[in-house]
PDB file of C-alpha atoms in Angstrom:
ATOM      1  CA  MET A   1     -38.373 -68.083-119.464  1.00 52.00           C
ATOM      2  CA  ILE A   2     -39.409 -66.750-116.089  1.00 54.00           C
ATOM      3  CA  TYR A   3     -42.273 -68.675-114.442  1.00 52.00           C
ATOM      4  CA  PHE A   4     -44.780 -66.681-112.379  1.00 50.00           C
ATOM      5  CA  PRO A   5     -46.917 -68.823-110.091  1.00 53.00           C
ATOM      6  CA  ASN A   6     -50.654 -68.323-109.941  1.00 56.00           C
ATOM      7  CA  LEU A   7     -51.099 -66.033-106.969  1.00 50.00           C
ATOM      8  CA  LEU A   8     -54.822 -66.799-106.735  1.00 51.00           C
ATOM      9  CA  ALA A   9     -54.086 -70.499-106.382  1.00 51.00           C
ATOM     10  CA  LEU A  10     -51.655 -69.804-103.555  1.00 46.00           C
ATOM     11  CA  GLN A  11     -54.207 -67.895-101.549  1.00 52.00           C
ATOM     12  CA  ALA A  12     -56.131 -69.956 -99.023  1.00 50.00           C
ATOM     13  CA  ILE A  13     -59.787 -70.369 -99.880  1.00 53.00           C
ATOM     14  CA  THR A  14     -61.794 -68.861 -97.050  1.00 53.00           C
ATOM     15  CA  PRO A  15     -64.908 -70.897 -96.224  1.00 72.00           C
ATOM     16  CA  LEU A  16     -68.252 -69.240 -95.620  1.00 75.00           C
ATOM     17  CA  PRO A  17     -68.664 -67.814 -92.130  1.00 80.00           C
ATOM     18  CA  SER A  18     -70.524 -70.016 -89.709  1.00 84.00           C
ATOM     19  CA  HIS A  19     -72.957 -67.252 -88.787  1.00 87.00           C
ATOM     20  CA  ILE A  20     -75.147 -64.708 -90.538  1.00 91.00           C
ATOM     21  CA  GLN A  21     -76.372 -61.427 -89.135  1.00 92.00           C
ATOM     22  CA  ALA A  22     -79.817 -60.036 -88.427  1.00 92.00           C
ATOM     23  CA  TRP A  23     -81.154 -56.929 -86.740  1.00 93.00           C
ATOM     24  CA  ILE A  24     -82.756 -57.102 -83.308  1.00 93.00           C
ATOM     25  CA  ARG A  25     -85.787 -54.824 -83.226  1.00 93.00           C
ATOM     26  CA  SER A  26     -88.067 -53.542 -80.542  1.00 92.00           C
ATOM     27  CA  PHE A  27     -91.472 -55.121 -81.000  1.00 90.00           C
ATOM     28  CA  GLU A  28     -93.415 -52.167 -79.612  1.00 88.00           C
ATOM     29  CA  THR A  29     -91.517 -49.423 -81.511  1.00 88.00           C
ATOM     30  CA  ASN A  30     -89.788 -51.275 -84.413  1.00 88.00           C
ATOM     31  CA  GLU A  31     -86.512 -49.545 -83.548  1.00 91.00           C
ATOM     32  CA  LEU A  32     -83.169 -51.180 -84.287  1.00 92.00           C
ATOM     33  CA  ILE A  33     -81.478 -52.232 -81.058  1.00 92.00           C
ATOM     34  CA  ASP A  34     -78.606 -54.580 -81.823  1.00 92.00           C
ATOM     35  CA  ILE A  35     -77.271 -57.222 -84.210  1.00 93.00           C
ATOM     36  CA  VAL A  36     -77.624 -60.931 -83.537  1.00 94.00           C
ATOM     37  CA  LEU A  37     -75.564 -63.741 -85.049  1.00 94.00           C
ATOM     38  CA  LEU A  38     -77.649 -66.578 -86.485  1.00 95.00           C
ATOM     39  CA  ASP A  39     -76.357 -70.070 -87.139  1.00 93.00           C
ATOM     40  CA  ARG A  40     -75.893 -70.491 -90.887  1.00 94.00           C
ATOM     41  CA  THR A  41     -76.882 -74.174 -90.782  1.00 93.00           C
ATOM     42  CA  VAL A  42     -80.274 -73.223 -89.311  1.00 95.00           C
ATOM     43  CA  PHE A  43     -81.124 -69.871 -90.903  1.00 95.00           C
ATOM     44  CA  GLY A  44     -78.958 -70.087 -94.039  1.00 93.00           C
ATOM     45  CA  ALA A  45     -79.707 -73.566 -95.339  1.00 93.00           C
ATOM     46  CA  PRO A  46     -80.092 -74.197 -99.092  1.00 93.00           C
ATOM     47  CA  ARG A  47     -83.561 -73.641-100.583  1.00 92.00           C
ATOM     48  CA  ARG A  48     -85.011 -77.118-101.021  1.00 93.00           C
ATOM     49  CA  VAL A  49     -88.555 -76.804-102.350  1.00 95.00           C
ATOM     50  CA  ASP A  50     -88.818 -80.590-102.631  1.00 95.00           C
ATOM     51  CA  ILE A  51     -88.140 -80.980 -98.910  1.00 96.00           C
ATOM     52  CA  LEU A  52     -90.740 -78.338 -98.048  1.00 96.00           C
ATOM     53  CA  HIS A  53     -93.277 -80.120-100.238  1.00 96.00           C
ATOM     54  CA  ARG A  54     -92.680 -83.499 -98.616  1.00 96.00           C
ATOM     55  CA  VAL A  55     -92.925 -82.099 -95.087  1.00 97.00           C
ATOM     56  CA  VAL A  56     -96.101 -80.138 -95.843  1.00 97.00           C
ATOM     57  CA  VAL A  57     -97.765 -83.184 -97.414  1.00 97.00           C
ATOM     58  CA  TRP A  58     -96.744 -85.258 -94.379  1.00 97.00           C
ATOM     59  CA  GLN A  59     -98.195 -82.686 -91.971  1.00 97.00           C
ATOM     60  CA  ARG A  60    -101.455 -82.353 -93.875  1.00 96.00           C
ATOM     61  CA  ASP A  61    -101.811 -86.141 -94.011  1.00 96.00           C
ATOM     62  CA  ASN A  62    -101.479 -86.289 -90.246  1.00 95.00           C
ATOM     63  CA  LEU A  63    -104.084 -83.543 -89.818  1.00 95.00           C
ATOM     64  CA  ARG A  64    -106.759 -85.477 -91.705  1.00 94.00           C
ATOM     65  CA  GLN A  65    -109.461 -86.826 -89.395  1.00 94.00           C
ATOM     66  CA  GLY A  66    -110.313 -89.825 -91.555  1.00 94.00           C
ATOM     67  CA  THR A  67    -113.898 -89.943 -90.289  1.00 95.00           C
ATOM     68  CA  ALA A  68    -115.603 -90.132 -93.712  1.00 95.00           C
ATOM     69  CA  SER A  69    -117.896 -93.163 -93.759  1.00 96.00           C
ATOM     70  CA  THR A  70    -120.608 -94.597 -96.010  1.00 96.00           C
ATOM     71  CA  LYS A  71    -122.912 -97.593 -95.676  1.00 95.00           C
ATOM     72  CA  GLY A  72    -122.209-100.661 -97.762  1.00 94.00           C
ATOM     73  CA  ARG A  73    -124.800-103.178 -98.923  1.00 93.00           C
ATOM     74  CA  SER A  74    -124.464-105.047 -95.647  1.00 91.00           C
ATOM     75  CA  ASP A  75    -125.273-101.898 -93.637  1.00 93.00           C
ATOM     76  CA  VAL A  76    -128.430-100.584 -95.315  1.00 94.00           C
ATOM     77  CA  ARG A  77    -131.950-101.782 -94.589  1.00 93.00           C
ATOM     78  CA  GLY A  78    -133.664-104.378 -96.752  1.00 91.00           C
ATOM     79  CA  ARG A  79    -133.829-108.105 -97.249  1.00 88.00           C
ATOM     80  CA  SER A  80    -130.935-109.949 -98.808  1.00 83.00           C
ATOM     81  CA  GLY A  81    -132.960-112.339-100.988  1.00 89.00           C
ATOM     82  CA  LYS A  82    -133.980-111.902-104.611  1.00 91.00           C
ATOM     83  CA  LEU A  83    -136.850-109.535-105.260  1.00 91.00           C
ATOM     84  CA  ALA A  84    -138.406-111.790-107.931  1.00 93.00           C
ATOM     85  CA  PRO A  85    -137.856-115.218-109.448  1.00 93.00           C
ATOM     86  CA  GLN A  86    -135.020-115.629-111.924  1.00 92.00           C
ATOM     87  CA  LYS A  87    -137.242-116.783-114.789  1.00 93.00           C
ATOM     88  CA  GLY A  88    -140.843-116.719-115.912  1.00 93.00           C
ATOM     89  CA  ARG A  89    -141.660-113.001-115.596  1.00 93.00           C
ATOM     90  CA  GLY A  90    -140.492-111.860-118.987  1.00 94.00           C
ATOM     91  CA  LYS A  91    -138.478-109.099-117.357  1.00 93.00           C
ATOM     92  CA  ALA A  92    -134.863-108.453-116.471  1.00 93.00           C
ATOM     93  CA  ARG A  93    -133.189-110.355-113.688  1.00 92.00           C
ATOM     94  CA  VAL A  94    -133.198-108.618-110.317  1.00 92.00           C
ATOM     95  CA  GLY A  95    -131.236-109.337-107.192  1.00 93.00           C
ATOM     96  CA  SER A  96    -131.128-107.863-103.712  1.00 93.00           C
ATOM     97  CA  VAL A  97    -132.759-104.558-102.914  1.00 93.00           C
ATOM     98  CA  ARG A  98    -129.534-103.567-101.167  1.00 94.00           C
ATOM     99  CA  ALA A  99    -127.409-103.794-104.335  1.00 94.00           C
ATOM    100  CA  PRO A 100    -125.376-100.644-105.122  1.00 94.00           C
ATOM    101  CA  HIS A 101    -127.150 -99.981-108.435  1.00 93.00           C
ATOM    102  CA  ARG A 102    -130.588 -99.746-106.810  1.00 92.00           C
ATOM    103  CA  ARG A 103    -132.017 -96.680-105.143  1.00 92.00           C
ATOM    104  CA  GLY A 104    -131.474 -96.869-101.410  1.00 92.00           C
ATOM    105  CA  GLY A 105    -128.823 -99.539-101.809  1.00 94.00           C
ATOM    106  CA  GLY A 106    -125.367 -99.595-100.312  1.00 94.00           C
ATOM    107  CA  ILE A 107    -122.406 -97.638-101.622  1.00 95.00           C
ATOM    108  CA  ALA A 108    -119.844 -99.625-103.593  1.00 95.00           C
ATOM    109  CA  PHE A 109    -116.234 -99.058-102.483  1.00 95.00           C
ATOM    110  CA  GLY A 110    -117.229 -96.078-100.333  1.00 95.00           C
ATOM    111  CA  PRO A 111    -114.931 -94.490 -97.745  1.00 95.00           C
ATOM    112  CA  LYS A 112    -114.612 -95.961 -94.275  1.00 95.00           C
ATOM    113  CA  PRO A 113    -112.944 -94.451 -91.176  1.00 96.00           C
ATOM    114  CA  ARG A 114    -109.187 -94.921 -91.459  1.00 94.00           C
ATOM    115  CA  ASP A 115    -105.873 -93.406 -90.509  1.00 95.00           C
ATOM    116  CA  HIS A 116    -104.403 -91.135 -93.198  1.00 95.00           C
ATOM    117  CA  SER A 117    -101.163 -90.414 -91.325  1.00 94.00           C
ATOM    118  CA  THR A 118     -97.849 -91.189 -92.994  1.00 94.00           C
ATOM    119  CA  LYS A 119     -94.267 -91.458 -91.768  1.00 95.00           C
ATOM    120  CA  LEU A 120     -91.331 -89.165 -92.424  1.00 96.00           C
ATOM    121  CA  PRO A 121     -87.764 -89.465 -91.103  1.00 95.00           C
ATOM    122  CA  HIS A 122     -86.948 -87.108 -88.246  1.00 95.00           C
ATOM    123  CA  LYS A 123     -83.902 -85.797 -90.100  1.00 95.00           C
ATOM    124  CA  MET A 124     -86.122 -84.732 -92.991  1.00 95.00           C
ATOM    125  CA  GLN A 125     -88.529 -83.047 -90.575  1.00 95.00           C
ATOM    126  CA  ASP A 126     -85.659 -81.041 -89.065  1.00 95.00           C
ATOM    127  CA  MET A 127     -84.319 -80.220 -92.516  1.00 96.00           C
ATOM    128  CA  GLY A 128     -87.747 -78.931 -93.525  1.00 96.00           C
ATOM    129  CA  LEU A 129     -87.743 -76.574 -90.539  1.00 96.00           C
ATOM    130  CA  ARG A 130     -84.261 -75.320 -91.416  1.00 96.00           C
ATOM    131  CA  VAL A 131     -85.295 -74.688 -95.020  1.00 97.00           C
ATOM    132  CA  ALA A 132     -88.492 -72.888 -93.965  1.00 97.00           C
ATOM    133  CA  LEU A 133     -86.599 -70.610 -91.564  1.00 97.00           C
ATOM    134  CA  SER A 134     -83.935 -69.948 -94.193  1.00 96.00           C
ATOM    135  CA  VAL A 135     -86.556 -69.039 -96.795  1.00 96.00           C
ATOM    136  CA  LYS A 136     -88.150 -66.581 -94.370  1.00 96.00           C
ATOM    137  CA  TYR A 137     -84.750 -65.060 -93.631  1.00 96.00           C
ATOM    138  CA  ALA A 138     -83.849 -64.791 -97.332  1.00 95.00           C
ATOM    139  CA  GLN A 139     -87.184 -63.119 -98.122  1.00 94.00           C
ATOM    140  CA  ASN A 140     -86.747 -60.616 -95.277  1.00 93.00           C
ATOM    141  CA  GLN A 141     -89.807 -62.069 -93.548  1.00 95.00           C
ATOM    142  CA  LEU A 142     -88.007 -63.224 -90.397  1.00 96.00           C
ATOM    143  CA  ILE A 143     -88.027 -60.570 -87.676  1.00 95.00           C
ATOM    144  CA  VAL A 144     -85.960 -60.913 -84.507  1.00 95.00           C
ATOM    145  CA  VAL A 145     -87.158 -58.894 -81.525  1.00 94.00           C
ATOM    146  CA  ASP A 146     -85.769 -58.452 -78.043  1.00 92.00           C
ATOM    147  CA  SER A 147     -88.933 -59.575 -76.271  1.00 89.00           C
ATOM    148  CA  LEU A 148     -92.570 -60.427 -77.000  1.00 90.00           C
ATOM    149  CA  GLN A 149     -93.927 -59.711 -73.549  1.00 87.00           C
ATOM    150  CA  LEU A 150     -96.687 -57.091 -73.465  1.00 88.00           C
ATOM    151  CA  GLU A 151     -97.642 -54.844 -70.600  1.00 87.00           C
ATOM    152  CA  THR A 152    -101.375 -55.263 -71.134  1.00 88.00           C
ATOM    153  CA  HIS A 153    -103.632 -58.019 -72.412  1.00 90.00           C
ATOM    154  CA  LYS A 154    -105.930 -55.730 -74.407  1.00 92.00           C
ATOM    155  CA  THR A 155    -106.406 -56.569 -78.056  1.00 91.00           C
ATOM    156  CA  LYS A 156    -106.647 -52.929 -79.078  1.00 92.00           C
ATOM    157  CA  ASP A 157    -103.133 -52.258 -77.742  1.00 91.00           C
ATOM    158  CA  LEU A 158    -101.668 -55.158 -79.710  1.00 91.00           C
ATOM    159  CA  HIS A 159    -103.609 -54.126 -82.810  1.00 90.00           C
ATOM    160  CA  LEU A 160    -102.225 -50.597 -82.472  1.00 90.00           C
ATOM    161  CA  ILE A 161     -98.649 -51.959 -82.389  1.00 90.00           C
ATOM    162  CA  LEU A 162     -99.279 -54.163 -85.417  1.00 90.00           C
ATOM    163  CA  ARG A 163    -100.895 -51.379 -87.393  1.00 89.00           C
ATOM    164  CA  ARG A 164     -98.250 -48.796 -86.534  1.00 89.00           C
ATOM    165  CA  ASN A 165     -95.133 -50.946 -86.981  1.00 86.00           C
ATOM    166  CA  TRP A 166     -96.024 -53.845 -89.264  1.00 83.00           C
ATOM    167  CA  ALA A 167     -98.930 -52.522 -91.403  1.00 82.00           C
ATOM    168  CA  ILE A 168    -101.299 -55.240 -90.201  1.00 81.00           C
ATOM    169  CA  ASN A 169    -104.912 -54.093 -89.988  1.00 76.00           C
ATOM    170  CA  LYS A 170    -108.140 -55.968 -89.413  1.00 69.00           C
ATOM    171  CA  ASP A 171    -108.892 -55.986 -93.141  1.00 69.00           C
ATOM    172  CA  SER A 172    -105.331 -56.443 -94.416  1.00 74.00           C
ATOM    173  CA  ALA A 173    -104.121 -59.693 -95.933  1.00 82.00           C
ATOM    174  CA  ARG A 174    -100.805 -59.663 -94.047  1.00 88.00           C
ATOM    175  CA  THR A 175    -100.394 -62.259 -91.321  1.00 92.00           C
ATOM    176  CA  MET A 176     -97.881 -62.647 -88.507  1.00 93.00           C
ATOM    177  CA  LEU A 177     -96.711 -65.601 -86.425  1.00 95.00           C
ATOM    178  CA  PHE A 178     -95.144 -65.080 -83.004  1.00 95.00           C
ATOM    179  CA  VAL A 179     -92.579 -67.705 -81.976  1.00 95.00           C
ATOM    180  CA  THR A 180     -91.635 -67.586 -78.308  1.00 92.00           C
ATOM    181  CA  GLY A 181     -88.630 -69.193 -76.691  1.00 88.00           C
ATOM    182  CA  THR A 182     -90.439 -70.348 -73.558  1.00 79.00           C
ATOM    183  CA  GLU A 183     -93.854 -71.746 -72.746  1.00 70.00           C
ATOM    184  CA  CYS A 184     -96.733 -69.588 -73.931  1.00 62.00           C
ATOM    185  CA  ALA A 185     -98.013 -69.370 -70.323  1.00 66.00           C
ATOM    186  CA  GLU A 186     -95.316 -66.782 -69.668  1.00 72.00           C
ATOM    187  CA  TYR A 187     -96.724 -64.717 -72.533  1.00 84.00           C
ATOM    188  CA  GLU A 188    -100.262 -64.634 -71.184  1.00 88.00           C
ATOM    189  CA  ASN A 189    -100.814 -61.023 -72.199  1.00 90.00           C
ATOM    190  CA  LEU A 190     -99.720 -61.721 -75.767  1.00 91.00           C
ATOM    191  CA  GLU A 191    -101.835 -64.872 -75.935  1.00 91.00           C
ATOM    192  CA  ARG A 192    -104.956 -63.119 -74.625  1.00 91.00           C
ATOM    193  CA  ALA A 193    -104.436 -60.066 -76.835  1.00 91.00           C
ATOM    194  CA  SER A 194    -103.938 -62.105 -80.030  1.00 90.00           C
ATOM    195  CA  ARG A 195    -106.696 -64.625 -79.329  1.00 90.00           C
ATOM    196  CA  THR A 196    -109.329 -62.819 -81.397  1.00 88.00           C
ATOM    197  CA  LEU A 197    -107.039 -61.631 -84.208  1.00 89.00           C
ATOM    198  CA  ARG A 198    -107.344 -63.934 -87.203  1.00 88.00           C
ATOM    199  CA  SER A 199    -104.180 -62.585 -88.816  1.00 89.00           C
ATOM    200  CA  VAL A 200    -101.981 -63.407 -85.796  1.00 92.00           C
ATOM    201  CA  GLY A 201    -100.713 -66.744 -84.510  1.00 93.00           C
ATOM    202  CA  LEU A 202     -98.717 -67.747 -81.442  1.00 93.00           C
ATOM    203  CA  LEU A 203     -96.374 -70.709 -81.206  1.00 92.00           C
ATOM    204  CA  GLU A 204     -93.686 -71.984 -78.872  1.00 92.00           C
ATOM    205  CA  ALA A 205     -90.302 -72.643 -80.483  1.00 92.00           C
ATOM    206  CA  GLY A 206     -90.393 -76.309 -79.536  1.00 91.00           C
ATOM    207  CA  ASN A 207     -93.680 -76.678 -81.443  1.00 92.00           C
ATOM    208  CA  ALA A 208     -92.513 -74.883 -84.578  1.00 94.00           C
ATOM    209  CA  ASN A 209     -93.545 -76.633 -87.785  1.00 95.00           C
ATOM    210  CA  VAL A 210     -93.154 -76.024 -91.495  1.00 96.00           C
ATOM    211  CA  LEU A 211     -96.867 -75.637 -92.223  1.00 96.00           C
ATOM    212  CA  SER A 212     -97.283 -72.810 -89.695  1.00 95.00           C
ATOM    213  CA  LEU A 213     -94.098 -71.042 -90.818  1.00 96.00           C
ATOM    214  CA  LEU A 214     -95.248 -71.033 -94.444  1.00 95.00           C
ATOM    215  CA  LYS A 215     -98.862 -70.186 -93.614  1.00 94.00           C
ATOM    216  CA  TYR A 216     -98.008 -66.790 -92.112  1.00 95.00           C
ATOM    217  CA  GLU A 217     -96.269 -64.071 -94.074  1.00 94.00           C
ATOM    218  CA  LEU A 218     -94.154 -62.620 -91.250  1.00 94.00           C
ATOM    219  CA  VAL A 219     -92.458 -64.701 -88.567  1.00 96.00           C
ATOM    220  CA  VAL A 220     -91.473 -62.828 -85.401  1.00 95.00           C
ATOM    221  CA  VAL A 221     -89.069 -64.603 -83.026  1.00 95.00           C
ATOM    222  CA  ASP A 222     -87.555 -63.363 -79.799  1.00 93.00           C
ATOM    223  CA  LYS A 223     -83.957 -63.917 -78.741  1.00 92.00           C
ATOM    224  CA  GLU A 224     -84.829 -66.912 -76.594  1.00 92.00           C
ATOM    225  CA  ALA A 225     -86.629 -68.536 -79.522  1.00 94.00           C
ATOM    226  CA  VAL A 226     -83.538 -68.072 -81.700  1.00 95.00           C
ATOM    227  CA  LYS A 227     -81.377 -69.863 -79.124  1.00 94.00           C
ATOM    228  CA  LYS A 228     -83.863 -72.716 -78.763  1.00 94.00           C
ATOM    229  CA  LEU A 229     -84.275 -73.176 -82.522  1.00 95.00           C
ATOM    230  CA  GLU A 230     -80.513 -73.249 -82.993  1.00 94.00           C
ATOM    231  CA  LYS A 231     -80.154 -75.783 -80.184  1.00 94.00           C
ATOM    232  CA  LEU A 232     -82.827 -78.045 -81.692  1.00 93.00           C
ATOM    233  CA  LEU A 233     -81.924 -77.735 -85.371  1.00 93.00           C
ATOM    234  CA  ARG A 234     -78.164 -77.100 -85.485  1.00 91.00           C
ATOM    235  CA  VAL A 235     -76.420 -79.495 -87.843  1.00 85.00           C
ATOM    236  CA  GLY A 236     -74.012 -81.769 -85.999  1.00 74.00           C
ATOM    237  CA  ASN A 237     -75.869 -81.979 -82.680  1.00 65.00           C
TER     238      ASN A 237
END
Protein backbone atom coordinates (compact mmCIF):
# COMPACT_ATOMS: atom_id res chain seq x y z
CA MET A 1 0.00 0.00 0.00
CA ILE A 2 1.31 3.40 -0.99
CA TYR A 3 1.40 5.95 1.86
CA PHE A 4 0.65 9.58 1.00
CA PRO A 5 1.72 12.04 3.68
CA ASN A 6 -0.63 14.76 4.83
CA LEU A 7 0.42 17.74 2.75
CA LEU A 8 -1.42 20.18 5.02
CA ALA A 9 0.56 18.96 8.01
CA LEU A 10 3.82 19.50 6.15
CA GLN A 11 3.03 23.10 5.38
CA ALA A 12 4.37 25.60 7.89
CA ILE A 13 1.67 27.33 9.89
CA THR A 14 1.94 31.04 9.20
CA PRO A 15 1.33 33.15 12.31
CA LEU A 16 -0.86 36.23 12.21
CA PRO A 17 0.88 39.32 10.86
CA SER A 18 2.23 41.67 13.48
CA HIS A 19 0.45 44.66 11.96
CA ILE A 20 -3.01 45.56 10.73
CA GLN A 21 -3.89 48.22 8.20
CA ALA A 22 -5.97 51.38 8.38
CA TRP A 23 -6.66 54.26 6.04
CA ILE A 24 -5.13 57.68 6.64
CA ARG A 25 -7.71 60.36 5.89
CA SER A 26 -7.63 64.09 5.52
CA PHE A 27 -9.49 65.62 8.44
CA GLU A 28 -10.71 68.66 6.51
CA THR A 29 -11.85 66.79 3.36
CA ASN A 30 -12.23 63.13 4.48
CA GLU A 31 -10.20 62.00 1.46
CA LEU A 32 -8.13 58.83 1.55
CA ILE A 33 -4.43 59.69 1.55
CA ASP A 34 -2.41 56.62 2.49
CA ILE A 35 -2.38 53.37 4.46
CA VAL A 36 -0.84 53.10 7.91
CA LEU A 37 0.31 49.93 9.66
CA LEU A 38 -1.01 49.57 13.21
CA ASP A 39 0.52 47.33 15.85
CA ARG A 40 -1.72 44.29 16.29
CA THR A 41 -0.98 44.06 20.02
CA VAL A 42 -2.33 47.59 20.52
CA PHE A 43 -5.14 47.93 17.97
CA GLY A 44 -5.98 44.24 17.45
CA ALA A 45 -6.16 42.92 21.00
CA PRO A 46 -8.85 40.39 21.99
CA ARG A 47 -12.23 41.80 23.08
CA ARG A 48 -12.23 41.54 26.86
CA VAL A 49 -15.45 43.06 28.19
CA ASP A 50 -14.50 42.04 31.73
CA ILE A 51 -11.30 44.08 31.54
CA LEU A 52 -13.19 47.11 30.21
CA HIS A 53 -15.68 46.80 33.05
CA ARG A 54 -13.00 46.65 35.73
CA VAL A 55 -11.11 49.64 34.33
CA VAL A 56 -14.27 51.75 33.98
CA VAL A 57 -15.35 50.95 37.54
CA TRP A 58 -11.85 51.85 38.77
CA GLN A 59 -11.91 55.17 36.90
CA ARG A 60 -15.37 56.10 38.13
CA ASP A 61 -14.38 55.24 41.71
CA ASN A 62 -11.44 57.61 41.44
CA LEU A 63 -13.68 60.37 40.05
CA ARG A 64 -15.99 60.32 43.07
CA GLN A 65 -15.53 63.38 45.29
CA GLY A 66 -16.55 61.65 48.50
CA THR A 67 -17.80 64.89 50.06
CA ALA A 68 -21.21 63.58 51.19
CA SER A 69 -21.60 64.28 54.91
CA THR A 70 -24.37 64.14 57.52
CA LYS A 71 -24.50 65.11 61.18
CA GLY A 72 -24.50 62.38 63.79
CA ARG A 73 -26.04 62.63 67.25
CA SER A 74 -22.86 64.20 68.56
CA ASP A 75 -23.01 66.97 65.93
CA VAL A 76 -26.58 68.25 66.22
CA ARG A 77 -27.80 70.79 68.76
CA GLY A 78 -29.50 69.73 71.98
CA ARG A 79 -28.67 68.51 75.44
CA SER A 80 -27.37 65.01 75.97
CA GLY A 81 -29.34 64.21 79.14
CA LYS A 82 -32.69 62.47 79.43
CA LEU A 83 -35.73 64.55 78.57
CA ALA A 84 -37.80 63.13 81.46
CA PRO A 85 -37.36 60.80 84.41
CA GLN A 86 -37.25 57.08 83.74
CA LYS A 87 -40.26 56.25 85.93
CA GLY A 88 -43.28 57.88 87.49
CA ARG A 89 -44.83 59.63 84.47
CA GLY A 90 -46.93 56.78 83.17
CA LYS A 91 -45.49 57.31 79.71
CA ALA A 92 -42.88 55.69 77.52
CA ARG A 93 -39.21 56.02 78.32
CA VAL A 94 -37.42 58.83 76.53
CA GLY A 95 -33.74 59.52 76.12
CA SER A 96 -31.70 62.27 74.51
CA VAL A 97 -33.27 64.78 72.18
CA ARG A 98 -30.40 64.11 69.78
CA ALA A 99 -31.28 60.43 69.29
CA PRO A 100 -31.69 59.36 65.64
CA HIS A 101 -35.36 58.40 66.03
CA ARG A 102 -36.38 61.88 67.18
CA ARG A 103 -37.13 64.81 64.91
CA GLY A 104 -34.07 67.00 64.59
CA GLY A 105 -31.81 64.25 65.89
CA GLY A 106 -28.62 62.98 64.36
CA ILE A 107 -28.42 60.61 61.42
CA ALA A 108 -27.57 57.01 62.24
CA PHE A 109 -24.77 55.53 60.11
CA GLY A 110 -24.87 58.48 57.70
CA PRO A 111 -22.17 59.17 55.11
CA LYS A 112 -19.00 61.00 56.06
CA PRO A 113 -16.29 62.45 53.77
CA ARG A 114 -14.04 59.62 52.60
CA ASP A 115 -11.86 58.48 49.75
CA HIS A 116 -13.66 56.22 47.26
CA SER A 117 -10.59 55.56 45.09
CA THR A 118 -9.49 51.99 44.49
CA LYS A 119 -6.34 50.39 43.11
CA LEU A 120 -5.80 48.58 39.83
CA PRO A 121 -2.58 47.05 38.48
CA HIS A 122 -0.86 49.12 35.81
CA LYS A 123 -0.77 46.14 33.45
CA MET A 124 -4.56 45.88 33.64
CA GLN A 125 -4.89 49.62 32.99
CA ASP A 126 -2.75 49.29 29.85
CA MET A 127 -4.67 46.20 28.77
CA GLY A 128 -7.93 48.12 29.15
CA LEU A 129 -6.61 50.82 26.82
CA ARG A 130 -5.54 48.22 24.26
CA VAL A 131 -8.96 46.56 24.38
CA ALA A 132 -10.78 49.90 24.06
CA LEU A 133 -8.70 50.92 21.03
CA SER A 134 -9.18 47.48 19.47
CA VAL A 135 -12.95 47.65 19.95
CA LYS A 136 -13.04 51.05 18.26
CA TYR A 137 -10.96 49.71 15.38
CA ALA A 138 -13.14 46.59 15.00
CA GLN A 139 -16.32 48.70 14.98
CA ASN A 140 -14.89 51.06 12.34
CA GLN A 141 -15.02 53.92 14.85
CA LEU A 142 -11.28 54.62 14.90
CA ILE A 143 -10.27 57.23 12.33
CA VAL A 144 -6.63 57.97 11.53
CA VAL A 145 -5.93 61.39 10.02
CA ASP A 146 -2.75 63.01 8.79
CA SER A 147 -3.04 66.06 11.04
CA LEU A 148 -5.48 67.74 13.41
CA GLN A 149 -4.10 71.24 13.11
CA LEU A 150 -6.63 73.83 11.93
CA GLU A 151 -5.95 77.06 10.12
CA THR A 152 -8.46 79.06 12.13
CA HIS A 153 -9.80 78.95 15.67
CA LYS A 154 -13.42 79.68 14.73
CA THR A 155 -16.02 77.23 15.94
CA LYS A 156 -18.15 77.64 12.83
CA ASP A 157 -15.28 76.41 10.63
CA LEU A 158 -14.79 73.30 12.75
CA HIS A 159 -18.54 72.70 12.87
CA LEU A 160 -18.67 72.94 9.07
CA ILE A 161 -15.96 70.26 8.76
CA LEU A 162 -17.74 67.98 11.22
CA ARG A 163 -21.10 68.41 9.54
CA ARG A 164 -19.76 67.93 6.02
CA ASN A 165 -17.43 64.98 6.66
CA TRP A 166 -18.60 63.21 9.81
CA ALA A 167 -22.36 64.00 10.01
CA ILE A 168 -22.01 65.70 13.39
CA ASN A 169 -24.46 68.56 13.89
CA LYS A 170 -25.38 70.62 16.92
CA ASP A 171 -28.49 68.51 17.52
CA SER A 172 -27.06 65.13 16.49
CA ALA A 173 -26.28 62.41 19.00
CA ARG A 174 -22.93 61.53 17.43
CA THR A 175 -19.84 62.47 19.40
CA MET A 176 -16.16 62.66 18.48
CA LEU A 177 -12.95 62.56 20.50
CA PHE A 178 -9.73 64.04 19.12
CA VAL A 179 -6.52 62.36 20.31
CA THR A 180 -3.37 64.32 19.55
CA GLY A 181 0.17 63.03 19.60
CA THR A 182 1.69 66.11 21.20
CA GLU A 183 0.67 68.59 23.87
CA CYS A 184 -2.68 70.24 23.24
CA ALA A 185 -0.96 73.67 23.34
CA GLU A 186 0.26 73.02 19.81
CA TYR A 187 -3.36 72.50 18.75
CA GLU A 188 -4.59 75.82 20.10
CA ASN A 189 -6.89 76.43 17.15
CA LEU A 190 -8.53 73.02 17.56
CA GLU A 191 -8.85 73.48 21.31
CA ARG A 192 -10.43 76.94 20.98
CA ALA A 193 -12.74 75.85 18.16
CA SER A 194 -14.01 72.75 20.00
CA ARG A 195 -14.32 74.42 23.41
CA THR A 196 -18.03 75.20 23.05
CA LEU A 197 -19.04 72.03 21.19
CA ARG A 198 -20.57 69.53 23.61
CA SER A 199 -20.25 66.65 21.14
CA VAL A 200 -16.47 67.08 20.74
CA GLY A 201 -13.63 66.26 23.11
CA LEU A 202 -9.88 66.81 22.95
CA LEU A 203 -7.26 64.63 24.59
CA GLU A 204 -3.51 64.13 24.43
CA ALA A 205 -2.37 60.58 23.68
CA GLY A 206 -0.48 60.34 26.96
CA ASN A 207 -3.72 61.10 28.83
CA ALA A 208 -5.86 58.61 26.93
CA ASN A 209 -8.17 56.59 29.17
CA VAL A 210 -10.79 53.90 28.71
CA LEU A 211 -13.71 55.97 30.00
CA SER A 212 -13.14 58.76 27.46
CA LEU A 213 -12.60 56.32 24.58
CA LEU A 214 -15.89 54.55 25.31
CA LYS A 215 -17.80 57.76 26.04
CA TYR A 216 -17.38 59.14 22.51
CA GLU A 217 -18.65 57.33 19.46
CA LEU A 218 -15.85 58.27 17.05
CA VAL A 219 -12.18 58.47 18.01
CA VAL A 220 -9.97 60.52 15.68
CA VAL A 221 -6.20 60.11 16.09
CA ASP A 222 -3.40 61.68 14.10
CA LYS A 223 -0.26 59.87 12.98
CA GLU A 224 1.77 61.16 15.91
CA ALA A 225 -0.85 59.89 18.34
CA VAL A 226 -0.68 56.43 16.75
CA LYS A 227 3.10 56.32 17.26
CA LYS A 228 2.82 57.48 20.87
CA LEU A 229 0.05 55.01 21.72
CA GLU A 230 2.03 52.15 20.21
CA LYS A 231 5.13 53.21 22.14
CA LEU A 232 3.20 53.34 25.43
CA LEU A 233 1.03 50.25 25.02
CA ARG A 234 3.02 47.84 22.84
CA VAL A 235 3.23 44.40 24.41
CA GLY A 236 6.80 43.48 25.30
CA ASN A 237 8.10 46.98 26.06
